[in-house]
Each structure stands twice: as structure tokens, then as C-alpha cells.
GROMACS .gro file of N, CA, C and O in nm:
model
  508
    1GLN      N    1  -8.547  -0.816  -6.048
    1GLN     CA    2  -8.543  -0.894  -5.925
    1GLN      C    3  -8.445  -0.830  -5.828
    1GLN      O    4  -8.331  -0.803  -5.860
    2VAL      N    5  -8.491  -0.808  -5.706
    2VAL     CA    6  -8.407  -0.749  -5.604
    2VAL      C    7  -8.313  -0.855  -5.548
    2VAL      O    8  -8.357  -0.962  -5.507
    3GLN      N    9  -8.186  -0.823  -5.547
    3GLN     CA   10  -8.088  -0.922  -5.502
    3GLN      C   11  -7.962  -0.854  -5.452
    3GLN      O   12  -7.923  -0.749  -5.503
    4LEU      N   13  -7.899  -0.915  -5.352
    4LEU     CA   14  -7.768  -0.875  -5.303
    4LEU      C   15  -7.679  -0.998  -5.309
    4LEU      O   16  -7.715  -1.104  -5.256
    5VAL      N   17  -7.563  -0.983  -5.370
    5VAL     CA   18  -7.471  -1.096  -5.382
    5VAL      C   19  -7.334  -1.053  -5.328
    5VAL      O   20  -7.271  -0.963  -5.382
    6GLU      N   21  -7.291  -1.122  -5.224
    6GLU     CA   22  -7.161  -1.093  -5.164
    6GLU      C   23  -7.052  -1.180  -5.226
    6GLU      O   24  -7.077  -1.292  -5.271
    7SER      N   25  -6.931  -1.126  -5.224
    7SER     CA   26  -6.815  -1.201  -5.269
    7SER      C   27  -6.691  -1.144  -5.201
    7SER      O   28  -6.697  -1.038  -5.138
    8GLY      N   29  -6.580  -1.216  -5.213
    8GLY     CA   30  -6.455  -1.166  -5.159
    8GLY      C   31  -6.410  -1.230  -5.029
    8GLY      O   32  -6.300  -1.204  -4.981
    9GLY      N   33  -6.494  -1.314  -4.971
    9GLY     CA   34  -6.455  -1.379  -4.848
    9GLY      C   35  -6.345  -1.481  -4.871
    9GLY      O   36  -6.311  -1.514  -4.985
   10GLY      N   37  -6.290  -1.530  -4.764
   10GLY     CA   38  -6.184  -1.629  -4.774
   10GLY      C   39  -6.109  -1.643  -4.644
   10GLY      O   40  -6.156  -1.596  -4.539
   11SER      N   41  -5.993  -1.703  -4.652
   11SER     CA   42  -5.910  -1.724  -4.534
   11SER      C   43  -5.790  -1.631  -4.539
   11SER      O   44  -5.726  -1.617  -4.643
   12VAL      N   45  -5.761  -1.569  -4.426
   12VAL     CA   46  -5.650  -1.475  -4.419
   12VAL      C   47  -5.582  -1.490  -4.283
   12VAL      O   48  -5.647  -1.528  -4.185
   13GLN      N   49  -5.455  -1.460  -4.278
   13GLN     CA   50  -5.383  -1.464  -4.151
   13GLN      C   51  -5.416  -1.341  -4.069
   13GLN      O   52  -5.446  -1.234  -4.124
   14ALA      N   53  -5.409  -1.358  -3.939
   14ALA     CA   54  -5.432  -1.245  -3.850
   14ALA      C   55  -5.336  -1.131  -3.887
   14ALA      O   56  -5.218  -1.154  -3.914
   15GLY      N   57  -5.392  -1.011  -3.887
   15GLY     CA   58  -5.314  -0.894  -3.928
   15GLY      C   59  -5.329  -0.860  -4.075
   15GLY      O   60  -5.288  -0.752  -4.119
   16GLY      N   61  -5.387  -0.951  -4.151
   16GLY     CA   62  -5.405  -0.930  -4.293
   16GLY      C   63  -5.530  -0.852  -4.327
   16GLY      O   64  -5.601  -0.802  -4.238
   17SER      N   65  -5.558  -0.843  -4.457
   17SER     CA   66  -5.671  -0.767  -4.506
   17SER      C   67  -5.757  -0.848  -4.602
   17SER      O   68  -5.707  -0.941  -4.667
   18LEU      N   69  -5.882  -0.811  -4.608
   18LEU     CA   70  -5.976  -0.867  -4.705
   18LEU      C   71  -6.068  -0.757  -4.751
   18LEU      O   72  -6.099  -0.665  -4.673
   19ARG      N   73  -6.114  -0.769  -4.874
   19ARG     CA   74  -6.212  -0.674  -4.926
   19ARG      C   75  -6.334  -0.754  -4.969
   19ARG      O   76  -6.324  -0.844  -5.053
   20LEU      N   77  -6.447  -0.720  -4.913
   20LEU     CA   78  -6.573  -0.784  -4.947
   20LEU      C   79  -6.652  -0.694  -5.040
   20LEU      O   80  -6.653  -0.571  -5.024
   21TYR      N   81  -6.721  -0.760  -5.133
   21TYR     CA   82  -6.801  -0.687  -5.230
   21TYR      C   83  -6.947  -0.730  -5.220
   21TYR      O   84  -6.977  -0.847  -5.193
   22CYS      N   85  -7.034  -0.634  -5.244
   22CYS     CA   86  -7.177  -0.661  -5.246
   22CYS      C   87  -7.233  -0.600  -5.375
   22CYS      O   88  -7.230  -0.478  -5.392
   23ALA      N   89  -7.281  -0.687  -5.462
   23ALA     CA   90  -7.341  -0.641  -5.588
   23ALA      C   91  -7.492  -0.640  -5.573
   23ALA      O   92  -7.552  -0.743  -5.539
   24ALA      N   93  -7.551  -0.526  -5.597
   24ALA     CA   94  -7.695  -0.511  -5.584
   24ALA      C   95  -7.762  -0.509  -5.720
   24ALA      O   96  -7.705  -0.459  -5.818
   25SER      N   97  -7.881  -0.564  -5.726
   25SER     CA   98  -7.963  -0.557  -5.847
   25SER      C   99  -8.107  -0.535  -5.809
   25SER      O  100  -8.151  -0.573  -5.700
   26GLY      N  101  -8.180  -0.471  -5.897
   26GLY     CA  102  -8.322  -0.444  -5.872
   26GLY      C  103  -8.350  -0.317  -5.794
   26GLY      O  104  -8.466  -0.280  -5.776
   27PHE      N  105  -8.247  -0.252  -5.747
   27PHE     CA  106  -8.260  -0.123  -5.680
   27PHE      C  107  -8.124  -0.055  -5.685
   27PHE      O  108  -8.024  -0.115  -5.727
   28THR      N  109  -8.122   0.072  -5.641
   28THR     CA  110  -8.000   0.152  -5.652
   28THR      C  111  -7.938   0.174  -5.515
   28THR      O  112  -8.005   0.225  -5.425
   29VAL      N  113  -7.810   0.138  -5.500
   29VAL     CA  114  -7.745   0.155  -5.370
   29VAL      C  115  -7.721   0.303  -5.340
   29VAL      O  116  -7.706   0.340  -5.224
   30SER      N  117  -7.717   0.387  -5.443
   30SER     CA  118  -7.681   0.526  -5.422
   30SER      C  119  -7.788   0.605  -5.348
   30SER      O  120  -7.761   0.716  -5.302
   31ASN      N  121  -7.908   0.553  -5.335
   31ASN     CA  122  -8.010   0.622  -5.256
   31ASN      C  123  -8.069   0.533  -5.149
   31ASN      O  124  -8.184   0.550  -5.107
   32THR      N  125  -7.988   0.437  -5.104
   32THR     CA  126  -8.032   0.337  -5.007
   32THR      C  127  -7.929   0.326  -4.895
   32THR      O  128  -7.808   0.322  -4.923
   33ARG      N  129  -7.975   0.319  -4.772
   33ARG     CA  130  -7.882   0.290  -4.664
   33ARG      C  131  -7.839   0.144  -4.677
   33ARG      O  132  -7.923   0.054  -4.686
   34MET      N  133  -7.710   0.122  -4.673
   34MET     CA  134  -7.654  -0.012  -4.686
   34MET      C  135  -7.571  -0.045  -4.563
   34MET      O  136  -7.513   0.044  -4.499
   35GLY      N  137  -7.564  -0.173  -4.533
   35GLY     CA  138  -7.485  -0.214  -4.418
   35GLY      C  139  -7.418  -0.349  -4.439
   35GLY      O  140  -7.457  -0.426  -4.528
   36TRP      N  141  -7.317  -0.372  -4.359
   36TRP     CA  142  -7.252  -0.503  -4.352
   36TRP      C  143  -7.268  -0.557  -4.211
   36TRP      O  144  -7.248  -0.484  -4.113
   37PHE      N  145  -7.302  -0.683  -4.206
   37PHE     CA  146  -7.321  -0.750  -4.078
   37PHE      C  147  -7.240  -0.879  -4.078
   37PHE      O  148  -7.201  -0.930  -4.182
   38ARG      N  149  -7.220  -0.932  -3.959
   38ARG     CA  150  -7.152  -1.060  -3.949
   38ARG      C  151  -7.218  -1.144  -3.841
   38ARG      O  152  -7.278  -1.091  -3.748
   39GLN      N  153  -7.203  -1.274  -3.859
   39GLN     CA  154  -7.258  -1.366  -3.759
   39GLN      C  155  -7.167  -1.486  -3.746
   39GLN      O  156  -7.142  -1.557  -3.844
   40ALA      N  157  -7.116  -1.503  -3.627
   40ALA     CA  158  -7.034  -1.620  -3.595
   40ALA      C  159  -7.123  -1.728  -3.533
   40ALA      O  160  -7.230  -1.695  -3.480
   41PRO      N  161  -7.082  -1.853  -3.539
   41PRO     CA  162  -7.164  -1.961  -3.483
   41PRO      C  163  -7.197  -1.936  -3.336
   41PRO      O  164  -7.110  -1.904  -3.256
   42GLY      N  165  -7.325  -1.948  -3.305
   42GLY     CA  166  -7.369  -1.931  -3.167
   42GLY      C  167  -7.381  -1.788  -3.121
   42GLY      O  168  -7.411  -1.763  -3.004
   43LYS      N  169  -7.359  -1.694  -3.212
   43LYS     CA  170  -7.367  -1.553  -3.174
   43LYS      C  171  -7.473  -1.482  -3.255
   43LYS      O  172  -7.516  -1.528  -3.361
   44GLU      N  173  -7.515  -1.367  -3.205
   44GLU     CA  174  -7.614  -1.287  -3.275
   44GLU      C  175  -7.548  -1.215  -3.393
   44GLU      O  176  -7.428  -1.191  -3.394
   45ARG      N  177  -7.632  -1.180  -3.490
   45ARG     CA  178  -7.583  -1.103  -3.603
   45ARG      C  179  -7.553  -0.961  -3.556
   45ARG      O  180  -7.635  -0.898  -3.492
   46GLU      N  181  -7.434  -0.911  -3.590
   46GLU     CA  182  -7.395  -0.778  -3.545
   46GLU      C  183  -7.355  -0.692  -3.665
   46GLU      O  184  -7.293  -0.740  -3.761
   47GLY      N  185  -7.388  -0.565  -3.656
   47GLY     CA  186  -7.351  -0.471  -3.761
   47GLY      C  187  -7.206  -0.431  -3.747
   47GLY      O  188  -7.159  -0.403  -3.636
   48VAL      N  189  -7.133  -0.427  -3.859
   48VAL     CA  190  -6.994  -0.386  -3.856
   48VAL      C  191  -6.968  -0.260  -3.937
   48VAL      O  192  -6.862  -0.198  -3.923
   49ALA      N  193  -7.062  -0.221  -4.022
   49ALA     CA  194  -7.042  -0.099  -4.100
   49ALA      C  195  -7.174  -0.061  -4.167
   49ALA      O  196  -7.252  -0.149  -4.204
   50THR      N  197  -7.195   0.068  -4.182
   50THR     CA  198  -7.313   0.115  -4.254
   50THR      C  199  -7.279   0.245  -4.324
   50THR      O  200  -7.192   0.321  -4.279
   51ILE      N  201  -7.346   0.270  -4.436
   51ILE     CA  202  -7.329   0.394  -4.509
   51ILE      C  203  -7.468   0.449  -4.539
   51ILE      O  204  -7.560   0.374  -4.577
   52SER      N  205  -7.483   0.578  -4.520
   52SER     CA  206  -7.615   0.639  -4.534
   52SER      C  207  -7.659   0.641  -4.680
   52SER      O  208  -7.579   0.622  -4.772
   53SER      N  209  -7.787   0.669  -4.700
   53SER     CA  210  -7.842   0.673  -4.835
   53SER      C  211  -7.778   0.783  -4.920
   53SER      O  212  -7.767   0.770  -5.042
   54THR      N  213  -7.733   0.889  -4.855
   54THR     CA  214  -7.666   0.997  -4.928
   54THR      C  215  -7.518   0.968  -4.951
   54THR      O  216  -7.453   1.036  -5.029
   55GLY      N  217  -7.468   0.868  -4.881
   55GLY     CA  218  -7.326   0.834  -4.893
   55GLY      C  219  -7.234   0.925  -4.815
   55GLY      O  220  -7.112   0.911  -4.822
   56THR      N  221  -7.290   1.014  -4.737
   56THR     CA  222  -7.206   1.112  -4.667
   56THR      C  223  -7.168   1.070  -4.526
   56THR      O  224  -7.078   1.127  -4.466
   57THR      N  225  -7.238   0.971  -4.475
   57THR     CA  226  -7.214   0.930  -4.336
   57THR      C  227  -7.192   0.781  -4.327
   57THR      O  228  -7.265   0.703  -4.389
   58THR      N  229  -7.091   0.743  -4.252
   58THR     CA  230  -7.065   0.602  -4.224
   58THR      C  231  -7.061   0.582  -4.073
   58THR      O  232  -7.040   0.677  -3.997
   59ALA      N  233  -7.082   0.460  -4.031
   59ALA     CA  234  -7.078   0.430  -3.888
   59ALA      C  235  -7.025   0.289  -3.868
   59ALA      O  236  -7.047   0.200  -3.953
   60PHE      N  237  -6.955   0.272  -3.757
   60PHE     CA  238  -6.894   0.143  -3.724
   60PHE      C  239  -6.906   0.121  -3.574
   60PHE      O  240  -6.900   0.215  -3.496
   61PRO      N  241  -6.914  -0.004  -3.531
   61PRO     CA  242  -6.906  -0.030  -3.387
   61PRO      C  243  -6.761  -0.014  -3.342
   61PRO      O  244  -6.669  -0.011  -3.425
   62ASP      N  245  -6.739  -0.007  -3.215
   62ASP     CA  246  -6.603   0.010  -3.163
   62ASP      C  247  -6.510  -0.101  -3.211
   62ASP      O  248  -6.392  -0.079  -3.235
   63SER      N  249  -6.564  -0.222  -3.228
   63SER     CA  250  -6.482  -0.336  -3.268
   63SER      C  251  -6.425  -0.321  -3.409
   63SER      O  252  -6.328  -0.388  -3.444
   64ALA      N  253  -6.486  -0.235  -3.489
   64ALA     CA  254  -6.443  -0.220  -3.628
   64ALA      C  255  -6.381  -0.084  -3.658
   64ALA      O  256  -6.317  -0.067  -3.763
   65LYS      N  257  -6.399   0.010  -3.571
   65LYS     CA  258  -6.347   0.146  -3.596
   65LYS      C  259  -6.197   0.144  -3.616
   65LYS      O  260  -6.123   0.080  -3.542
   66GLY      N  261  -6.155   0.216  -3.719
   66GLY     CA  262  -6.012   0.225  -3.748
   66GLY      C  263  -5.958   0.109  -3.829
   66GLY      O  264  -5.845   0.113  -3.876
   67ARG      N  265  -6.038   0.004  -3.842
   67ARG     CA  266  -5.992  -0.113  -3.918
   67ARG      C  267  -6.077  -0.140  -4.042
   67ARG      O  268  -6.027  -0.190  -4.141
   68PHE      N  269  -6.206  -0.110  -4.035
   68PHE     CA  270  -6.299  -0.136  -4.145
   68PHE      C  271  -6.339  -0.006  -4.214
   68PHE      O  272  -6.352   0.098  -4.149
   69THR      N  273  -6.359  -0.015  -4.343
   69THR     CA  274  -6.405   0.098  -4.422
   69THR      C  275  -6.517   0.051  -4.513
   69THR      O  276  -6.506  -0.057  -4.574
   70ILE      N  277  -6.622   0.130  -4.525
   70ILE     CA  278  -6.731   0.096  -4.616
   70ILE      C  279  -6.739   0.205  -4.723
   70ILE      O  280  -6.721   0.323  -4.695
   71SER      N  281  -6.763   0.162  -4.844
   71SER     CA  282  -6.776   0.257  -4.955
   71SER      C  283  -6.874   0.201  -5.056
   71SER      O  284  -6.910   0.083  -5.050
   72ARG      N  285  -6.914   0.286  -5.150
   72ARG     CA  286  -7.005   0.239  -5.253
   72ARG      C  287  -6.962   0.295  -5.387
   72ARG      O  288  -6.900   0.401  -5.395
   73ASP      N  289  -6.999   0.222  -5.491
   73ASP     CA  290  -6.970   0.264  -5.628
   73ASP      C  291  -7.103   0.271  -5.701
   73ASP      O  292  -7.162   0.168  -5.734
   74SER      N  293  -7.150   0.391  -5.725
   74SER     CA  294  -7.281   0.408  -5.788
   74SER      C  295  -7.283   0.359  -5.931
   74SER      O  296  -7.385   0.311  -5.979
   75THR      N  297  -7.170   0.368  -5.999
   75THR     CA  298  -7.167   0.325  -6.140
   75THR      C  299  -7.178   0.173  -6.152
   75THR      O  300  -7.236   0.122  -6.248
   76LYS      N  301  -7.123   0.102  -6.053
   76LYS     CA  302  -7.129  -0.044  -6.054
   76LYS      C  303  -7.242  -0.098  -5.968
   76LYS      O  304  -7.269  -0.218  -5.970
   77ASN      N  305  -7.306  -0.009  -5.891
   77ASN     CA  306  -7.413  -0.047  -5.799
   77ASN      C  307  -7.363  -0.151  -5.698
   77ASN      O  308  -7.427  -0.255  -5.675
   78THR      N  309  -7.249  -0.121  -5.640
   78THR     CA  310  -7.187  -0.212  -5.544
   78THR      C  311  -7.150  -0.138  -5.415
   78THR      O  312  -7.135  -0.016  -5.413
   79VAL      N  313  -7.135  -0.216  -5.311
   79VAL     CA  314  -7.088  -0.166  -5.182
   79VAL      C  315  -6.969  -0.254  -5.141
   79VAL      O  316  -6.974  -0.376  -5.156
   80THR      N  317  -6.867  -0.190  -5.090
   80THR     CA  318  -6.745  -0.261  -5.055
   80THR      C  319  -6.714  -0.245  -4.907
   80THR      O  320  -6.733  -0.136  -4.851
   81LEU      N  321  -6.666  -0.352  -4.847
   81LEU     CA  322  -6.618  -0.347  -4.708
   81LEU      C  323  -6.470  -0.383  -4.710
   81LEU      O  324  -6.434  -0.497  -4.741
   82GLN      N  325  -6.386  -0.287  -4.678
   82GLN     CA  326  -6.244  -0.310  -4.666
   82GLN      C  327  -6.211  -0.340  -4.521
   82GLN      O  328  -6.242  -0.259  -4.433
   83MET      N  329  -6.151  -0.455  -4.497
   83MET     CA  330  -6.119  -0.496  -4.360
   83MET      C  331  -5.968  -0.511  -4.347
   83MET      O  332  -5.906  -0.592  -4.418
   84ASP      N  333  -5.909  -0.436  -4.258
   84ASP     CA  334  -5.765  -0.440  -4.233
   84ASP      C  335  -5.738  -0.485  -4.091
   84ASP      O  336  -5.827  -0.483  -4.006
   85SER      N  337  -5.614  -0.524  -4.067
   85SER     CA  338  -5.571  -0.566  -3.933
   85SER      C  339  -5.668  -0.668  -3.875
   85SER      O  340  -5.713  -0.656  -3.760
   86LEU      N  341  -5.699  -0.767  -3.954
   86LEU     CA  342  -5.799  -0.865  -3.912
   86LEU      C  343  -5.752  -0.947  -3.792
   86LEU      O  344  -5.633  -0.979  -3.779
   87LYS      N  345  -5.848  -0.978  -3.708
   87LYS     CA  346  -5.824  -1.055  -3.586
   87LYS      C  347  -5.902  -1.186  -3.593
   87LYS      O  348  -6.003  -1.195  -3.664
   88PRO      N  349  -5.860  -1.286  -3.517
   88PRO     CA  350  -5.936  -1.412  -3.517
   88PRO      C  351  -6.083  -1.392  -3.482
   88PRO      O  352  -6.169  -1.463  -3.535
   89GLU      N  353  -6.111  -1.295  -3.397
   89GLU     CA  354  -6.252  -1.271  -3.359
   89GLU      C  355  -6.334  -1.206  -3.470
   89GLU      O  356  -6.456  -1.193  -3.456
   90ASP      N  357  -6.270  -1.169  -3.580
   90ASP     CA  358  -6.345  -1.116  -3.695
   90ASP      C  359  -6.400  -1.229  -3.783
   90ASP      O  360  -6.479  -1.203  -3.874
   91ALA      N  361  -6.359  -1.351  -3.757
   91ALA     CA  362  -6.406  -1.464  -3.837
   91ALA      C  363  -6.557  -1.481  -3.821
   91ALA      O  364  -6.609  -1.485  -3.708
   92ALA      N  365  -6.628  -1.490  -3.931
   92ALA     CA  366  -6.774  -1.501  -3.929
   92ALA      C  367  -6.826  -1.509  -4.072
   92ALA      O  368  -6.750  -1.494  -4.167
   93MET      N  369  -6.955  -1.532  -4.084
   93MET     CA  370  -7.022  -1.514  -4.212
   93MET      C  371  -7.059  -1.367  -4.220
   93MET      O  372  -7.118  -1.312  -4.126
   94TYR      N  373  -7.024  -1.304  -4.330
   94TYR     CA  374  -7.051  -1.162  -4.349
   94TYR      C  375  -7.165  -1.145  -4.449
   94TYR      O  376  -7.164  -1.207  -4.557
   95TYR      N  377  -7.259  -1.058  -4.412
   95TYR     CA  378  -7.377  -1.034  -4.493
   95TYR      C  379  -7.388  -0.887  -4.532
   95TYR      O  380  -7.362  -0.798  -4.450
   96CYS      N  381  -7.431  -0.865  -4.654
   96CYS     CA  382  -7.464  -0.732  -4.701
   96CYS      C  383  -7.615  -0.712  -4.682
   96CYS      O  384  -7.693  -0.808  -4.701
   97ALA      N  385  -7.655  -0.592  -4.646
   97ALA     CA  386  -7.796  -0.565  -4.621
   97ALA      C  387  -7.833  -0.426  -4.671
   97ALA      O  388  -7.750  -0.336  -4.677
   98ALA      N  389  -7.960  -0.413  -4.706
   98ALA     CA  390  -8.012  -0.286  -4.756
   98ALA      C  391  -8.140  -0.249  -4.679
   98ALA      O  392  -8.221  -0.335  -4.647
   99ARG      N  393  -8.151  -0.119  -4.655
   99ARG     CA  394  -8.274  -0.068  -4.594
   99ARG      C  395  -8.352   0.000  -4.705
   99ARG      O  396  -8.341   0.122  -4.727
  100ARG      N  397  -8.426  -0.078  -4.780
  100ARG     CA  398  -8.495  -0.028  -4.898
  100ARG      C  399  -8.625   0.044  -4.865
  100ARG      O  400  -8.675   0.121  -4.948
  101PHE      N  401  -8.681   0.019  -4.751
  101PHE     CA  402  -8.808   0.079  -4.713
  101PHE      C  403  -8.788   0.161  -4.587
  101PHE      O  404  -8.812   0.112  -4.475
  102PRO      N  405  -8.739   0.284  -4.604
  102PRO     CA  406  -8.714   0.369  -4.487
  102PRO      C  407  -8.842   0.419  -4.424
  102PRO      O  408  -8.950   0.406  -4.482
  103GLY      N  409  -8.827   0.472  -4.305
  103GLY     CA  410  -8.944   0.524  -4.235
  103GLY      C  411  -8.942   0.475  -4.092
  103GLY      O  412  -8.908   0.361  -4.066
  104GLY      N  413  -8.977   0.564  -4.002
  104GLY     CA  414  -8.978   0.528  -3.862
  104GLY      C  415  -8.839   0.533  -3.803
  104GLY      O  416  -8.740   0.550  -3.873
  105SER      N  417  -8.835   0.519  -3.674
  105SER     CA  418  -8.705   0.523  -3.607
  105SER      C  419  -8.634   0.391  -3.626
  105SER      O  420  -8.697   0.286  -3.642
  106TYR      N  421  -8.501   0.398  -3.627
  106TYR     CA  422  -8.426   0.275  -3.645
  106TYR      C  423  -8.284   0.298  -3.595
  106TYR      O  424  -8.241   0.411  -3.575
  107SER      N  425  -8.214   0.188  -3.577
  107SER     CA  426  -8.074   0.194  -3.538
  107SER      C  427  -7.990   0.147  -3.656
  107SER      O  428  -8.015   0.040  -3.711
  108THR      N  429  -7.890   0.224  -3.694
  108THR     CA  430  -7.818   0.199  -3.819
  108THR      C  431  -7.739   0.069  -3.820
  108THR      O  432  -7.713   0.015  -3.927
  109LEU      N  433  -7.702   0.017  -3.704
  109LEU     CA  434  -7.623  -0.105  -3.699
  109LEU      C  435  -7.701  -0.222  -3.640
  109LEU      O  436  -7.641  -0.319  -3.594
  110THR      N  437  -7.832  -0.213  -3.644
  110THR     CA  438  -7.918  -0.320  -3.595
  110THR      C  439  -7.978  -0.395  -3.711
  110THR      O  440  -8.035  -0.334  -3.801
  111ALA      N  441  -7.969  -0.526  -3.708
  111ALA     CA  442  -8.013  -0.607  -3.821
  111ALA      C  443  -8.161  -0.587  -3.855
  111ALA      O  444  -8.198  -0.588  -3.972
  112SER      N  445  -8.243  -0.567  -3.755
  112SER     CA  446  -8.387  -0.552  -3.779
  112SER      C  447  -8.422  -0.425  -3.856
  112SER      O  448  -8.535  -0.411  -3.902
  113SER      N  449  -8.327  -0.334  -3.869
  113SER     CA  450  -8.350  -0.209  -3.943
  113SER      C  451  -8.341  -0.230  -4.094
  113SER      O  452  -8.372  -0.139  -4.170
  114TYR      N  453  -8.295  -0.347  -4.137
  114TYR     CA  454  -8.270  -0.375  -4.278
  114TYR      C  455  -8.368  -0.482  -4.327
  114TYR      O  456  -8.401  -0.575  -4.253
  115ASP      N  457  -8.412  -0.465  -4.451
  115ASP     CA  458  -8.517  -0.554  -4.503
  115ASP      C  459  -8.473  -0.643  -4.618
  115ASP      O  460  -8.549  -0.731  -4.659
  116THR      N  461  -8.353  -0.622  -4.667
  116THR     CA  462  -8.306  -0.700  -4.781
  116THR      C  463  -8.166  -0.751  -4.750
  116THR      O  464  -8.079  -0.673  -4.709
  117TRP      N  465  -8.145  -0.881  -4.771
  117TRP     CA  466  -8.020  -0.944  -4.730
  117TRP      C  467  -7.962  -1.032  -4.841
  117TRP      O  468  -8.035  -1.091  -4.921
  118GLY      N  469  -7.830  -1.039  -4.839
  118GLY     CA  470  -7.762  -1.133  -4.926
  118GLY      C  471  -7.745  -1.266  -4.857
  118GLY      O  472  -7.788  -1.286  -4.743
  119GLN      N  473  -7.681  -1.360  -4.928
  119GLN     CA  474  -7.662  -1.495  -4.877
  119GLN      C  475  -7.540  -1.507  -4.787
  119GLN      O  476  -7.527  -1.605  -4.713
  120GLY      N  477  -7.449  -1.415  -4.796
  120GLY     CA  478  -7.334  -1.414  -4.708
  120GLY      C  479  -7.207  -1.468  -4.775
  120GLY      O  480  -7.213  -1.542  -4.873
  121THR      N  481  -7.094  -1.428  -4.719
  121THR     CA  482  -6.965  -1.477  -4.763
  121THR      C  483  -6.880  -1.504  -4.638
  121THR      O  484  -6.880  -1.424  -4.544
  122GLN      N  485  -6.812  -1.616  -4.636
  122GLN     CA  486  -6.740  -1.660  -4.517
  122GLN      C  487  -6.603  -1.596  -4.507
  122GLN      O  488  -6.527  -1.591  -4.605
  123VAL      N  489  -6.571  -1.549  -4.388
  123VAL     CA  490  -6.438  -1.495  -4.359
  123VAL      C  491  -6.376  -1.578  -4.247
  123VAL      O  492  -6.437  -1.596  -4.141
  124THR      N  493  -6.256  -1.629  -4.273
  124THR     CA  494  -6.181  -1.706  -4.174
  124THR      C  495  -6.050  -1.633  -4.146
  124THR      O  496  -5.981  -1.592  -4.240
  125VAL      N  497  -6.016  -1.618  -4.020
  125VAL     CA  498  -5.892  -1.552  -3.982
  125VAL      C  499  -5.808  -1.651  -3.902
  125VAL      O  500  -5.851  -1.697  -3.796
  126VAL      N  501  -5.692  -1.681  -3.955
  126VAL     CA  502  -5.605  -1.781  -3.895
  126VAL      C  503  -5.499  -1.710  -3.809
  126VAL      O  504  -5.429  -1.621  -3.856
  127SER      N  505  -5.488  -1.753  -3.684
  127SER     CA  506  -5.389  -1.689  -3.595
  127SER      C  507  -5.253  -1.756  -3.607
  127SER      O  508  -5.242  -1.865  -3.662
   0.00000   0.00000   0.00000
């Protein structure tokens, strides 16, 4: 069964750090483009990090550059999002996503480019 399960969310003070985990089953993250997205109430889902299927390339929006890091562990079949220097505006539900069916043009940080999603984990940043 194909599944993505996020964990690691919680409440943190502004300036603090959190590490989010995404455990995948039913497919292999090591040959799949993976991404992390977030969605705050009343806002669109936005991409905050992505790692290529080869694991050699990562990308972040300006809002996350220098603060967020994405990595994967092929032995555990997991993807991790390390978030540092958190700001109140980082508060949102965070989702792990996989692009399991590649093909055609796509944008790496656009939600519609991904076909498999987890249930999300909540991140709260207290100022």
C-alpha cells in the first residue's frame, strides 16, 4: 500500500528549530522526486522544499532558503525537513508529497506536480 506518514510537528518558539519526518511505504523515495508543502488557514498550499529523484538537487522558495534543509534516507525510506530560525509565518500544516508518476513538464515546488500526499503534521510557531 502506497502511503506517506508525516511526524515531528509541534509547537516551537520563534527562532527555534523543528525536524519533520516523512515515512514512505509502497514505493522507494530514492528514485522519486519528493517535496514538502505547507498550508496555512485561508492560504494556498505552497512548496517549501523539494529533492530530486537522484537526490542530487534540492530547491527552496526564497521564504525557506537558508533556513530549511531537505534530505532523504534510502535505508529507512524517509525524507526529512529540517527547519531552523522558525518564524511565526512558518506556522501551517506541513505535508509530504511524492511525484511517483513522472513525465511531462512540471514545476518542482507546485502542488499539482505531485500525485501522492500524506495527511500532514501541524507546526505552530509562538512569538
